[in-house]
Amino acid sequence: MENTNLQDYSHKRFNILTGEWVLVSPHRAKRPWQGQNEEISTEKRPTHDESCYLCARNSRISGDINPDYKDVFVFTNDFAALQKDSPSFHVNDGLFQAKSETGICKVICFSPDHSKSLAEMEVEDIAKVVKAWQKEYTELGSNKMINYVQIFENKGAVMGCSNPHPHGQIWSQSTLPNEVDKKDKHQKEYFDKNKTSLLGDYLQQELKVQERIIFENDDFVVLIPFWAVWPFETMIAPKKAKKNILELSDTEAKNYAEAISVITKAYDKLFNTSFPYSSGIHQAPTNGEANKHWHFHMSFYPPLLRSATVKKFMVGYEMFGSPQRDITAEIAAKRLKDLL
């Protein structure tokens, strides 16, 4: 049964994966908005844009020419944030500390069709993207200098995406990023104590109460986490503990693609706009260890709050205190589920 106190009064919710709290203020959801309104893009994009660096057969800034690809295309980022050949060095000068960081960054074009997003692609085509993710995770993770592979997508100009062509990125590096390190530690602590998956046990509890579940198929669950920060934040996770996307069978990979299709389509329906978000997959490090405590999952962090033009800002208290949200996870889940 739903706890009415969680819908009426300010409270904190605990993120079991990071060990951090989020402040929830449901009574503020009714406050009037007189702040900034984002512009809605009404541009109808062509299937092929001659000026796009990511479209098939076009030249990139580097001078390389993209092949005439028909489904998924992956290449090394021309402006990589991580350098493969960085020299190894340390700075340990009192309170000044720094370490060298090496890595490989790639770009993955989901489709040659410039006009589409994941929400507009067929499940079979999204499954090809999943296969490409698996291939890159395998190849990058087998490199001795790579200990973590981060797959992510920034969609929409409001999320800083510089090119509307359907694409994501893969950054792989020698150390664990901050968010992954926190999740690694909390999952391991729980697994060592209980011999079960932290996220797996959490999903069982969610499936029992059914308050934040948006969609499920035989292998995957789409839900709004109890501790969600962003207004319509969602998570896709396998029902059975899988350390990484390589452990998915062909059928499971297709069901994963279906889950991605369902939530991205629901997002677009929510405010009748091409819904912006940042999404990313958190999965086991590629450090050669067993990592039995890991349960991979994919999160979507969309910024829109009340409409296609009103976004959530992480400022003030969020910057200096902790994350805060107004709309509760339960209300957000119901709104998205009603769109399916």
Coordinates of C-alpha atoms in Angstrom, one line a residue, residues 101-289:
E101 CA 44.4 9.1 -16.9
T102 CA 44.4 7.3 -20.2
G103 CA 41.5 6.0 -22.3
I104 CA 39.8 5.5 -25.6
C105 CA 36.6 7.4 -26.6
K106 CA 34.3 6.3 -29.4
V107 CA 31.1 7.6 -31.1
I108 CA 28.3 5.2 -32.0
C109 CA 25.8 6.3 -34.7
F110 CA 22.5 4.4 -34.0
S111 CA 21.1 4.7 -37.5
P112 CA 22.0 6.3 -40.8
D113 CA 18.7 8.1 -40.7
H114 CA 19.4 11.6 -39.6
S115 CA 15.8 12.3 -38.7
K116 CA 15.3 9.5 -36.2
S117 CA 15.9 9.0 -32.5
L118 CA 15.8 5.7 -30.5
A119 CA 12.1 6.4 -29.9
E120 CA 11.4 6.3 -33.6
M121 CA 13.5 3.2 -34.4
E122 CA 12.2 -0.3 -34.6
V123 CA 13.0 -2.7 -31.8
E124 CA 15.0 -4.8 -34.2
D125 CA 17.2 -1.8 -35.1
I126 CA 17.7 -0.9 -31.4
A127 CA 18.8 -4.5 -30.9
K128 CA 21.6 -3.9 -33.4
V129 CA 22.7 -1.0 -31.2
V130 CA 22.7 -3.3 -28.2
K131 CA 24.9 -5.7 -30.2
A132 CA 27.3 -2.9 -31.0
W133 CA 27.5 -2.0 -27.3
Q134 CA 28.3 -5.6 -26.5
K135 CA 31.0 -5.7 -29.2
E136 CA 32.6 -2.4 -28.0
Y137 CA 32.5 -3.5 -24.3
T138 CA 34.3 -6.7 -25.3
E139 CA 37.0 -5.1 -27.4
L140 CA 37.7 -2.1 -25.2
G141 CA 37.4 -4.1 -22.0
S142 CA 40.0 -6.6 -23.3
N143 CA 42.6 -3.8 -23.5
K144 CA 44.9 -4.1 -20.5
M145 CA 44.8 -0.4 -19.9
I146 CA 41.0 -0.2 -19.8
N147 CA 39.3 -1.0 -16.5
Y148 CA 35.9 0.6 -17.2
V149 CA 33.7 1.1 -20.2
Q150 CA 31.1 3.9 -20.0
I151 CA 28.3 3.8 -22.6
F152 CA 26.0 6.8 -22.7
E153 CA 23.9 9.1 -24.8
N154 CA 23.1 12.8 -24.6
K155 CA 19.9 13.6 -26.5
G156 CA 18.7 17.1 -27.2
A157 CA 20.3 20.6 -27.3
V158 CA 19.2 21.2 -23.7
M159 CA 21.5 18.3 -22.7
G160 CA 24.4 19.8 -24.5
C161 CA 24.1 17.6 -27.6
S162 CA 26.0 19.3 -30.4
N163 CA 24.6 17.1 -33.2
P164 CA 21.0 15.9 -33.6
H165 CA 22.0 12.8 -35.5
P166 CA 21.0 9.7 -33.5
H167 CA 24.2 8.8 -31.7
G168 CA 25.8 8.0 -28.4
Q169 CA 29.3 7.8 -27.0
I170 CA 31.6 5.2 -25.3
W171 CA 34.3 6.5 -23.0
S172 CA 36.7 3.8 -21.7
Q173 CA 39.4 4.5 -19.1
S174 CA 42.0 3.1 -16.8
T175 CA 40.2 3.9 -13.5
L176 CA 36.6 3.8 -12.2
P177 CA 34.6 7.1 -12.6
N178 CA 33.2 8.6 -9.3
E179 CA 29.6 7.3 -9.8
V180 CA 30.7 3.9 -10.8
D181 CA 33.1 3.6 -7.9
K182 CA 30.3 4.4 -5.4
K183 CA 28.0 1.8 -6.9
D184 CA 30.8 -0.7 -7.0
K185 CA 31.5 -0.3 -3.3
H186 CA 27.8 -0.4 -2.2
Q187 CA 26.9 -3.4 -4.3
K188 CA 30.0 -5.3 -3.1
E189 CA 29.3 -4.5 0.5
Y190 CA 25.7 -5.9 0.2
F191 CA 26.8 -8.9 -1.8
D192 CA 29.5 -9.9 0.7
K193 CA 27.0 -9.6 3.5
N194 CA 23.9 -11.2 1.9
K195 CA 25.3 -13.3 -1.0
T196 CA 22.6 -11.8 -3.3
S197 CA 22.4 -8.9 -5.7
L198 CA 21.5 -5.6 -4.2
L199 CA 19.7 -4.4 -7.2
G200 CA 18.1 -7.8 -7.7
D201 CA 16.6 -7.8 -4.2
Y202 CA 15.5 -4.2 -4.7
L203 CA 13.7 -5.2 -8.0
Q204 CA 11.9 -8.0 -6.2
Q205 CA 10.5 -5.5 -3.7
E206 CA 9.5 -3.1 -6.4
L207 CA 7.8 -5.8 -8.4
K208 CA 5.8 -6.8 -5.3
V209 CA 4.4 -3.3 -4.6
Q210 CA 4.1 -2.2 -8.2
E211 CA 4.0 1.5 -7.3
R212 CA 6.9 2.7 -9.5
I213 CA 6.9 0.0 -12.3
I214 CA 6.2 1.5 -15.7
F215 CA 6.8 -1.6 -17.9
E216 CA 8.1 -5.2 -17.7
N217 CA 8.7 -8.0 -20.1
D218 CA 10.1 -11.5 -19.5
D219 CA 13.6 -10.3 -18.8
F220 CA 13.6 -6.5 -18.0
V221 CA 11.9 -4.0 -15.7
V222 CA 11.5 -0.3 -16.5
L223 CA 10.8 1.8 -13.3
I224 CA 11.3 5.1 -11.6
P225 CA 13.7 4.3 -8.8
F226 CA 12.5 5.1 -5.2
W227 CA 15.4 7.5 -4.9
A228 CA 15.1 9.2 -8.3
V229 CA 16.5 12.7 -8.5
W230 CA 15.3 13.9 -11.9
P231 CA 11.5 14.5 -12.4
F232 CA 11.0 11.6 -14.8
E233 CA 14.2 9.7 -14.2
T234 CA 13.9 6.0 -15.1
M235 CA 15.9 2.8 -14.8
I236 CA 16.0 -0.3 -17.0
A237 CA 17.4 -3.4 -15.2
P238 CA 17.4 -7.1 -15.9
K239 CA 15.2 -9.2 -13.5
K240 CA 18.0 -11.7 -13.1
A241 CA 21.4 -10.4 -12.0
K242 CA 23.6 -9.8 -15.0
K243 CA 27.1 -8.4 -14.4
N244 CA 27.3 -6.8 -17.8
I245 CA 25.5 -6.7 -21.2
L246 CA 27.7 -9.5 -22.5
E247 CA 25.7 -11.9 -20.3
L248 CA 22.5 -11.3 -22.3
S249 CA 21.3 -14.0 -24.7
D250 CA 19.9 -12.9 -28.1
T251 CA 16.4 -13.1 -26.7
E252 CA 17.3 -11.0 -23.6
A253 CA 19.1 -8.5 -25.8
K254 CA 15.9 -8.1 -27.9
N255 CA 13.8 -7.7 -24.7
Y256 CA 16.3 -5.1 -23.5
A257 CA 15.9 -3.3 -26.9
E258 CA 12.1 -3.4 -26.4
A259 CA 12.4 -1.8 -22.9
I260 CA 14.5 1.0 -24.4
S261 CA 11.9 1.5 -27.2
V262 CA 9.0 1.6 -24.7
I263 CA 10.4 4.2 -22.4
T264 CA 11.8 6.5 -25.1
K265 CA 8.4 6.4 -26.9
A266 CA 6.6 7.2 -23.6
Y267 CA 9.0 10.1 -23.0
D268 CA 8.1 11.6 -26.4
K269 CA 4.4 11.3 -25.6
L270 CA 4.7 12.9 -22.2
F271 CA 5.0 16.5 -23.4
N272 CA 4.5 15.9 -27.1
T273 CA 8.1 16.7 -28.0
S274 CA 11.4 14.8 -28.8
F275 CA 12.2 14.3 -25.1
P276 CA 15.8 15.2 -24.1
Y277 CA 17.8 13.2 -21.7
S278 CA 21.2 11.8 -20.7
S279 CA 21.2 8.0 -20.5
G280 CA 24.0 5.6 -19.4
I281 CA 24.7 2.0 -18.7
H282 CA 26.4 1.1 -15.4
Q283 CA 28.0 -2.3 -15.5
A284 CA 30.8 -4.4 -14.1
P285 CA 34.4 -3.0 -14.5
T286 CA 36.7 -4.7 -17.0
N287 CA 39.5 -5.0 -14.5
G288 CA 39.9 -8.8 -14.7
E289 CA 38.1 -9.4 -11.4

